Amino acid sequence: MIELDAIVIGAGMSGMYQLHLLRGLGLTVQALEAGSEVGGTWYWNRYPGCRFDSESYSYCFSFDEEMLQEWDWSEHFAPQPETFAYLRRVADKLDLRKDIRFATRVVSAHWDEADGRWVVRCDDGYAVRAKYLVTAIGILSIPVIPDFPGRGSFAGASFHTSDWPRGGIDLSGKRVAVVGTGATGIQVIQEVAKIAGHLTVVQKEPNWSKPLCNAPIAPDEMADIKARYADIFESCRSSDAGFLHNWDPRSTSDVSDAEREAFYEQKYGERGFAFWLSNFADLSVDEKAARLASDFLARKIRERVTDPETAEKLIPTDHLFGTRRVPMETGYYEVFNQPNVDLVDVNADPLRAITPGGMTFDSGFVPLDVIIYATGFDAVRGAFDRIEIMGQSGLTLREKWDDGPVTFLGLQSHGFPNFFMIVGPHSGATFCNVPRCAEQNVEFIADLVGHMERRGLARCEATVAAEQDWTKQVLDQADLLLAGKTNSWFTGINHNIAGRNERKMLLYTLGQQFFLQVCRETVEQDYRGFDMAPARSAA
Ligand code: NAP
């Protein structure tokens, strides 16, 4: 069996950077990647309309100044093909592919206590052993499709958005259904509506969505961005969630009604997540504040959608603005003014069955050529559950987390020595502009591994006390937030997966500053919370 120092599972943005840093320590490292190219999220998700919701220049790798100066972003929110090209270019530049085994899905990872090694096995029989195992498997990487009656009988093309046909699919003039109206559904609906002969949008609960306000980046603007990269990353670092947006320190009730309306109007017209993440600071905790912001958005929907009945169907009633991930839109609401688009609210008009020719709702049959499932993911813990990760006592991580993930800093779980997670459950990188905080996770792990190697340490494991304390903090904080009391993938709810119906926060919501501070203190106090031990003597 091949013997290495470290294995990284996944070659998306986090895995690529982790491979680069661990190699830089002089270790032998291999990344194992299920796809046939680097890119992770940006490799798998190639549906029309797929693009950043974070400003492009706040999302890219920050560590390579040369690459920052070399790469031009064409739009403030770049489309997927551009991001995918960017990541391929980074892989070329850092010569990463020679240490990535593609088309390789890891099925198990078992800790060999006697040798202090992880034994990793893949779906094609490939097996490898290493002292360190790092997962970079993403928090939204396991697609889920509801088990609709008759789903398999459909005679046309049907697929999940993250499994878009490789060779593309011509939707022009076709009768298409899109199921799901989360961030993905909204992006894909906007594009499909432009070309489909007829589009049926199948909606369970609507989401509060806000204009993306995208625009091309002119050459002189890009030159200015390049000159300001240090400031851009510093702004992200000093914000709560790693974005170029941060809370307004005032409370919603600090201002008059007229001032509030003007403030909302201004934020509605600003780029990206402005209306969410630079809103009044009490938006995330105060129901009245969230209701006022929701009411403003409801008025916008009513203004933009011509048919009042359709407008009401598009206004969420089961949750308030900001309590779930806010989808970004560009002309989404106007799609429902088009004569070729119908909205079906399955709460009022249930989907009874899928047949070879289409969908049968209570109200009647809709003939279809294509069904697109934008029905989300087994978020955050799903990718961990799919690999049999077995620790020192023979317990698997899936079994240990039966009642919900238990981690220290989202980076380690007790009983799984030398096993590190990038953007693991309860990591500071989960509620964050992911690359910004994932870079921190990657650097923390590389520094820790370097520390172990320099001191000749054989194993590192989070203590029980540290992980219990961390998990409690994360769950206690969630109770204070409106998001913690709302059904969404943030709180681990997915009605399409057995056992995912009890709310338990999967994200870290205390803010990046606090997370960074805890990580810094942990290191300064000689990796407090991690048990580190030298190799057992041969005697
Ligand atoms: P999602 O937010 O989980 O949305 C899934 C959608 O499918 C929801 O509207 C859900 O309705 C619907 N659905 C589930 N079961 C259904 C059923 N039986 N019948 C009808 N509808 C059903 O998934 P997503 O849209 O893929 O987004 C996931 C996350 O990916 C986002 O929150 C975001 O973090 C990320 N994302 C990022 C970007 C970006 O940055 N550019 C773009 C896209 C996605 P209910 O809510 O009522 O269950």
XYZ file of C-alpha atoms and ligand atoms in Angstrom:
587
model
C 0.000 0.000 0.000
C 1.226 3.492 -0.828
C 2.568 5.322 2.227
C 2.410 9.113 2.444
C 2.647 11.794 5.098
C -0.763 13.317 4.424
C -3.946 12.775 2.458
C -6.336 15.541 1.558
C -9.835 14.508 0.494
C -11.180 16.951 -2.073
C -9.527 19.322 -4.550
C -11.854 22.300 -4.377
C -10.545 25.644 -3.161
C -9.798 24.376 0.364
C -8.191 21.124 -0.736
C -6.044 22.872 -3.324
C -4.630 25.309 -0.792
C -4.154 22.578 1.838
C -2.226 20.435 -0.641
C -0.042 23.435 -1.513
C 0.743 24.282 2.125
C 1.386 20.721 3.301
C 3.689 20.142 0.338
C 5.449 23.342 1.338
C 6.277 21.712 4.689
C 8.229 19.094 2.772
C 5.614 16.384 3.327
C 4.505 13.786 0.796
C 0.853 14.582 0.144
C -1.854 13.426 -2.207
C -5.324 14.869 -2.751
C -8.083 12.439 -3.690
C -10.822 14.026 -5.784
C -14.079 12.510 -7.070
C -14.290 14.920 -10.020
C -12.065 14.888 -13.074
C -10.709 18.399 -12.450
C -9.997 20.749 -9.572
C -12.664 23.219 -8.439
C -15.049 21.364 -6.107
C -18.247 23.446 -5.925
C -17.235 25.281 -9.102
C -16.505 22.014 -10.893
C -19.804 20.317 -10.017
C -22.172 23.289 -10.210
C -22.258 24.363 -13.843
C -25.951 25.111 -14.291
C -26.902 28.207 -16.306
C -26.934 31.241 -14.031
C -24.444 29.772 -11.560
C -22.284 32.609 -10.276
C -20.765 34.159 -7.166
C -22.982 35.831 -4.602
C -19.796 37.179 -2.990
C -17.882 39.936 -4.779
C -15.421 38.102 -7.090
C -12.376 39.919 -5.667
C -13.401 39.025 -2.111
C -13.717 35.340 -2.968
C -10.414 34.502 -4.700
C -7.306 33.097 -2.985
C -5.519 35.838 -1.072
C -2.155 34.155 -0.569
C -0.594 34.541 -4.014
C 0.053 38.186 -4.849
C 1.295 37.330 -8.328
C -1.947 35.498 -9.129
C -4.008 38.383 -7.733
C -2.234 40.785 -10.073
C -2.416 38.447 -13.038
C -6.144 37.581 -12.912
C -8.840 39.947 -14.237
C -12.413 39.422 -13.035
C -14.921 40.362 -15.716
C -17.871 41.023 -13.382
C -18.423 41.992 -9.763
C -20.082 38.579 -9.357
C -18.319 36.264 -11.797
C -20.150 33.430 -13.554
C -19.141 29.808 -12.865
C -17.130 29.237 -16.090
C -14.828 32.099 -15.103
C -14.334 30.838 -11.536
C -13.688 27.339 -12.814
C -11.094 28.742 -15.277
C -9.507 30.733 -12.430
C -9.146 27.618 -10.260
C -7.670 25.622 -13.142
C -5.169 28.417 -13.674
C -4.207 28.317 -9.977
C -3.749 24.534 -10.233
C -1.456 25.050 -13.258
C 0.524 27.770 -11.574
C 1.100 25.800 -8.353
C 1.567 22.551 -10.293
C -1.035 20.879 -8.088
C -2.348 18.198 -10.450
C 0.714 15.976 -10.155
C -0.343 15.288 -6.573
C -4.081 14.920 -7.171
C -5.686 11.601 -8.012
C -8.870 12.474 -9.928
C -12.026 10.410 -10.469
C -11.383 8.858 -7.065
C -14.140 8.746 -4.483
C -13.026 7.929 -0.947
C -15.266 5.323 0.657
C -13.532 4.711 3.975
C -10.807 6.001 6.268
C -9.810 3.876 9.249
C -7.378 4.870 11.970
C -4.755 2.226 12.672
C -3.977 2.838 16.333
C -0.951 0.524 16.416
C 0.835 2.321 13.583
C -0.651 5.760 14.073
C -1.757 5.906 10.461
C -4.970 6.516 8.527
C -5.789 3.846 5.945
C -7.873 5.383 3.189
C -9.715 3.277 0.601
C -11.372 4.454 -2.599
C -14.182 3.203 -4.815
C -11.771 1.859 -7.465
C -9.732 -0.195 -4.989
C -6.992 2.412 -4.582
C -5.698 2.458 -1.002
C -3.200 4.680 0.743
C -1.852 5.180 4.280
C -0.813 8.428 5.873
C -0.102 10.013 9.231
C -2.477 12.925 8.612
C -5.916 13.001 7.027
C -7.577 16.276 6.087
C -11.094 16.582 4.679
C -11.904 19.368 2.236
C -15.200 17.856 1.177
C -17.445 20.905 1.169
C -20.594 21.759 3.087
C -22.938 21.646 0.092
C -21.581 18.743 -1.925
C -24.107 15.934 -1.473
C -27.130 16.607 -3.719
C -30.563 15.544 -2.541
C -33.615 14.877 -4.723
C -36.992 14.305 -3.035
C -38.443 10.869 -3.481
C -41.465 11.969 -5.535
C -43.791 9.097 -6.493
C -42.967 7.948 -10.028
C -39.778 10.015 -10.224
C -37.812 7.267 -11.969
C -40.483 6.830 -14.634
C -39.943 10.234 -16.230
C -39.069 9.743 -19.914
C -37.391 13.097 -20.505
C -34.095 14.417 -19.119
C -33.988 15.043 -15.381
C -31.077 15.935 -13.121
C -29.979 17.831 -10.009
C -28.469 21.265 -10.605
C -25.088 20.052 -9.303
C -25.138 17.217 -11.832
C -25.867 19.274 -14.948
C -25.253 17.262 -18.161
C -21.541 17.510 -19.013
C -22.154 18.184 -22.677
C -24.829 20.775 -21.853
C -28.502 20.509 -22.744
C -30.481 22.638 -25.169
C -33.541 23.933 -23.317
C -34.707 26.303 -26.033
C -38.387 25.844 -26.742
C -38.605 22.938 -24.250
C -41.221 22.391 -21.547
C -39.160 22.599 -18.375
C -39.905 22.315 -14.648
C -37.542 23.646 -11.982
C -38.223 22.200 -8.527
C -36.896 24.311 -5.648
C -36.521 28.041 -5.079
C -33.406 28.357 -2.898
C -30.270 30.251 -3.985
C -29.651 27.719 -6.761
C -33.243 27.510 -7.982
C -33.491 31.290 -8.218
C -30.267 31.513 -10.258
C -31.281 28.768 -12.677
C -34.940 29.888 -13.034
C -33.837 33.347 -14.213
C -31.825 31.807 -17.050
C -34.158 28.974 -18.051
C -37.090 31.402 -18.273
C -35.241 33.231 -21.072
C -35.135 30.210 -23.378
C -37.701 27.585 -22.332
C -40.877 27.234 -24.367
C -42.685 26.858 -21.059
C -41.307 26.919 -17.510
C -43.110 25.517 -14.487
C -41.580 26.633 -11.191
C -42.406 24.140 -8.444
C -42.164 25.937 -5.114
C -42.549 24.635 -1.559
C -41.686 27.713 0.536
C -40.480 30.919 -1.126
C -37.303 32.653 0.082
C -36.571 36.318 0.696
C -34.351 37.334 -2.192
C -32.521 40.567 -2.924
C -31.117 42.050 -6.165
C -27.503 41.045 -6.778
C -26.723 44.378 -8.498
C -24.080 42.795 -10.679
C -22.117 44.814 -13.254
C -19.114 44.315 -15.521
C -15.734 45.407 -14.173
C -14.068 47.922 -16.504
C -10.261 47.667 -16.998
C -9.529 50.767 -14.914
C -11.824 49.475 -12.151
C -9.956 46.143 -12.161
C -6.638 48.012 -11.929
C -8.002 49.853 -8.901
C -9.173 46.574 -7.309
C -5.711 45.074 -7.853
C -4.125 48.041 -6.113
C -6.527 47.606 -3.162
C -6.377 43.835 -2.584
C -4.685 44.217 0.806
C -7.475 46.556 1.940
C -10.173 44.312 0.488
C -8.936 41.277 2.417
C -8.482 43.368 5.552
C -12.119 44.549 5.271
C -13.246 40.949 4.923
C -11.100 39.923 7.903
C -12.556 42.634 10.097
C -16.188 41.872 9.221
C -18.366 39.408 11.067
C -18.771 36.969 8.201
C -15.777 37.547 5.925
C -17.638 39.692 3.400
C -17.219 43.246 2.169
C -20.357 43.985 4.200
C -20.618 44.462 7.921
C -23.448 45.326 10.314
C -24.605 48.898 10.734
C -24.009 49.464 14.469
C -27.453 51.071 14.918
C -30.583 49.169 15.886
C -33.600 49.172 13.606
C -35.557 51.204 16.162
C -32.814 53.871 16.508
C -34.059 55.656 13.389
C -37.349 57.179 12.266
C -39.659 55.317 9.878
C -38.619 57.636 7.035
C -34.899 57.158 7.764
C -35.360 53.400 7.951
C -37.167 53.309 4.625
C -34.396 55.374 2.998
C -31.745 53.094 4.552
C -33.509 49.942 3.293
C -33.870 51.493 -0.160
C -30.168 52.289 -0.242
C -29.161 48.768 0.878
C -31.568 47.205 -1.614
C -29.668 48.989 -4.392
C -26.208 48.079 -3.122
C -24.216 45.093 -4.340
C -24.520 41.544 -3.077
C -25.443 40.809 0.520
C -25.645 44.501 1.559
C -29.333 44.372 2.541
C -28.583 41.328 4.721
C -25.108 41.675 6.192
C -24.818 45.457 6.440
C -28.343 45.932 7.709
C -29.077 47.130 11.255
C -27.142 45.068 13.788
C -30.258 43.703 15.515
C -31.600 42.063 12.328
C -30.314 38.638 13.347
C -31.702 38.669 16.897
C -34.747 40.921 17.031
C -37.990 39.675 15.553
C -39.399 43.165 15.102
C -36.278 44.246 13.186
C -36.466 41.189 10.932
C -40.195 41.790 10.394
C -39.632 45.407 9.282
C -36.963 44.312 6.790
C -39.274 41.509 5.575
C -42.165 43.950 5.127
C -39.951 46.197 2.991
C -39.009 43.246 0.757
C -42.646 42.111 0.538
C -43.557 45.575 -0.773
C -40.815 45.223 -3.405
C -42.171 41.853 -4.511
C -45.697 43.263 -4.819
C -44.340 46.152 -6.921
C -42.391 43.873 -9.218
C -44.872 41.038 -9.793
C -47.874 42.041 -11.895
C -50.345 39.367 -10.788
C -51.232 39.981 -7.095
C -51.996 36.314 -6.437
C -48.607 35.254 -7.785
C -46.902 38.009 -5.783
C -48.442 36.689 -2.550
C -47.232 33.168 -3.365
C -43.682 34.542 -3.682
C -43.717 36.207 -0.262
C -42.430 33.943 2.520
C -44.751 33.411 5.457
C -42.872 30.653 7.285
C -39.700 32.626 8.117
C -38.417 36.181 8.403
C -35.788 37.855 6.255
C -32.197 37.013 7.180
C -32.968 33.828 9.073
C -32.004 31.606 6.128
C -29.281 32.024 3.520
C -30.491 34.916 1.355
C -30.568 34.088 -2.376
C -29.432 36.811 -4.785
C -31.482 37.592 -7.882
C -31.346 39.493 -11.134
C -34.830 39.902 -12.553
C -36.165 36.855 -10.694
C -39.512 38.370 -9.745
C -40.111 39.702 -13.276
C -39.806 36.109 -14.574
C -43.292 35.531 -13.153
C -44.702 38.294 -15.392
C -43.690 36.296 -18.479
C -46.459 34.459 -20.354
C -44.302 31.293 -20.625
C -43.847 30.901 -16.825
C -46.171 29.344 -14.241
C -45.645 29.137 -10.500
C -47.018 26.093 -8.676
C -47.180 26.347 -4.898
C -47.097 22.700 -3.794
C -48.468 23.568 -0.370
C -51.752 24.594 -2.012
C -51.474 22.360 -5.063
C -49.519 19.202 -4.134
C -47.374 17.321 -6.620
C -49.061 13.904 -6.643
C -46.812 12.037 -9.075
C -44.215 12.206 -11.783
C -45.174 10.218 -14.873
C -43.272 9.464 -18.096
C -44.732 12.611 -19.679
C -44.681 15.168 -16.863
C -46.026 16.064 -13.433
C -49.490 15.531 -11.987
C -50.590 18.174 -9.503
C -53.950 18.357 -7.750
C -54.914 21.028 -10.278
C -54.008 18.878 -13.286
C -51.272 17.464 -15.503
C -48.269 19.488 -16.738
C -46.482 17.944 -19.758
C -42.696 18.226 -19.542
C -39.535 17.529 -21.544
C -37.026 18.306 -18.762
C -37.106 18.361 -14.943
C -34.392 20.293 -13.105
C -34.081 19.541 -9.397
C -32.745 22.553 -7.477
C -33.634 20.754 -4.277
C -30.515 21.363 -2.249
C -27.988 19.297 -0.377
C -27.381 17.133 2.660
C -25.634 20.145 4.112
C -22.503 20.356 6.250
C -22.468 16.827 7.695
C -23.704 14.936 4.611
C -20.269 14.535 3.036
C -18.865 13.178 6.330
C -21.683 10.650 6.597
C -20.907 9.283 3.126
C -17.388 8.164 4.119
C -16.875 5.481 6.750
C -14.506 7.435 8.981
C -13.530 5.104 11.814
C -11.514 6.355 14.761
C -9.430 4.747 17.477
C -12.229 2.938 19.299
C -13.896 1.476 16.220
C -16.618 4.090 16.398
C -17.413 5.861 13.141
C -17.808 9.615 12.936
C -21.351 9.068 11.646
C -22.175 7.065 14.802
C -20.496 9.585 17.063
C -22.479 12.409 15.464
C -25.765 10.540 15.537
C -27.196 13.196 17.814
C -25.476 16.048 15.970
C -21.848 16.961 15.274
C -19.465 17.405 18.178
C -16.231 19.192 17.311
C -13.506 21.418 18.678
C -13.323 24.569 16.514
C -14.967 22.556 13.733
C -11.454 21.285 13.068
C -11.281 18.028 15.021
C -13.450 15.517 16.855
C -12.187 13.492 19.824
C -11.424 9.847 19.034
C -10.172 10.685 15.536
C -6.468 11.478 15.954
C -4.614 13.396 13.234
C -7.907 13.892 11.411
C -8.658 17.493 10.501
C -11.672 19.066 8.850
C -11.660 22.213 6.731
C -15.031 23.981 7.055
C -16.203 21.196 9.348
C -19.444 21.519 11.336
C -19.271 24.439 13.800
C -16.123 25.830 12.171
C -15.845 29.596 11.915
C -15.717 29.066 8.161
C -19.298 27.795 7.964
C -21.126 31.119 8.284
C -18.611 33.026 6.281
C -17.533 34.081 2.830
C -16.164 30.546 2.645
C -12.755 31.031 0.979
C -11.825 33.814 3.397
C -12.413 31.680 6.470
C -11.401 28.391 4.822
C -7.955 29.895 4.156
C -7.672 30.422 7.903
C -8.700 26.784 8.577
C -6.124 25.551 6.059
C -3.349 27.692 7.521
C -4.249 26.636 11.075
C -4.009 22.952 10.088
C -0.735 23.461 8.197
C 0.770 25.336 11.158
C -0.369 22.608 13.559
C 1.073 19.859 11.360
C 4.323 21.836 11.036
C 4.425 22.171 14.838
C 3.990 18.395 15.236
C 6.646 17.582 12.673
C 9.185 19.968 14.178
C 8.666 18.455 17.633
C 8.526 14.856 16.488
C 4.941 14.446 17.699
C 3.004 11.415 16.536
C -0.602 12.254 17.293
C -2.956 15.132 17.914
C -6.486 14.805 19.168
C -9.072 17.272 20.464
C -9.814 16.687 24.142
C -13.303 15.691 25.271
C -13.558 18.813 27.428
C -12.560 21.115 24.557
C -15.061 19.691 22.103
C -17.887 19.612 24.622
C -17.247 23.190 25.591
C -17.017 24.326 21.956
C -20.150 22.491 20.859
C -22.115 23.872 23.795
C -21.014 27.424 22.977
C -22.075 27.011 19.355
C -25.496 25.584 20.235
C -26.132 28.093 23.046
C -25.340 31.008 20.734
C -27.678 29.602 18.071
C -30.544 29.768 20.566
C -30.119 33.550 20.691
C -30.472 33.979 16.939
C -33.643 34.032 14.865
C -31.811 31.765 12.403
C -31.377 29.203 15.189
C -35.168 29.009 15.522
C -35.782 28.619 11.783
C -35.902 25.496 9.631
C -33.110 25.571 7.053
C -29.914 23.797 6.156
C -28.185 26.076 8.699
C -30.049 24.221 11.450
C -29.704 20.810 9.818
C -33.299 20.476 8.663
C -33.931 18.536 5.475
C -37.338 16.934 5.089
C -36.050 14.828 2.213
C -33.592 12.922 4.415
C -34.638 10.564 7.190
C -33.572 11.805 10.607
C -32.938 15.426 9.594
C -36.009 16.942 11.206
C -34.686 18.222 14.511
C -33.174 21.712 14.579
C -29.529 21.729 15.636
C -27.266 24.511 14.429
C -24.536 23.244 12.087
C -22.821 26.591 11.636
C -20.675 28.747 13.870
C -22.540 32.008 14.374
C -20.508 33.974 16.922
C -18.694 35.800 14.138
C -15.308 35.532 12.526
C -13.582 37.870 14.987
C -14.358 35.659 17.930
C -13.407 32.512 16.034
C -10.055 34.005 15.012
C -9.394 35.111 18.579
C -10.105 31.632 19.995
C -7.842 30.064 17.375
C -5.056 32.550 18.158
C -5.333 31.904 21.902
C -5.366 28.156 21.326
C -2.042 28.372 19.492
C -0.521 30.839 21.971
C -1.381 28.452 24.814
C 0.526 25.630 23.151
C -2.501 24.243 21.314
C -4.745 24.163 24.350
C -7.655 21.819 23.719
C -5.566 19.469 21.604
C -3.766 16.504 23.182
C -0.462 16.037 21.419
C 1.732 13.020 22.065
C 5.107 11.730 20.897
C 5.496 8.337 19.248
C 5.296 5.362 21.618
C 8.712 3.982 22.359
C 9.490 0.575 20.821
C 10.028 -0.915 24.285
P -31.654 24.951 -0.705
O -31.427 26.325 -0.267
O -31.653 23.872 0.294
O -33.006 24.952 -1.516
C -33.648 23.770 -1.882
C -34.985 24.117 -2.427
O -35.668 22.912 -2.785
C -35.869 24.837 -1.409
O -36.575 25.851 -2.054
C -36.793 23.719 -0.927
O -38.021 24.170 -0.416
C -36.978 22.990 -2.239
N -37.537 21.664 -2.031
C -37.071 20.674 -1.250
N -37.913 19.629 -1.283
C -38.938 19.966 -2.102
C -40.117 19.309 -2.510
N -40.413 18.089 -2.065
N -40.951 19.952 -3.351
C -40.658 21.198 -3.787
N -39.552 21.875 -3.415
C -38.698 21.264 -2.581
O -30.574 24.503 -1.809
P -29.833 25.416 -2.893
O -30.760 26.363 -3.527
O -29.081 24.484 -3.755
O -28.844 26.268 -2.041
C -28.048 25.666 -1.024
C -26.955 26.620 -0.654
O -25.945 26.613 -1.665
C -27.362 28.070 -0.555
O -28.052 28.368 0.610
C -26.026 28.745 -0.658
O -25.340 28.741 0.544
C -25.308 27.855 -1.652
N -25.375 28.475 -2.979
C -24.502 29.484 -3.200
C -24.530 30.139 -4.387
C -23.564 31.274 -4.597
O -22.867 31.678 -3.719
N -23.485 31.820 -5.716
C -25.449 29.793 -5.358
C -26.330 28.743 -5.094
C -26.282 28.083 -3.887
P -38.173 24.362 1.179
O -37.188 25.408 1.557
O -39.584 24.747 1.363
O -37.825 23.011 1.786
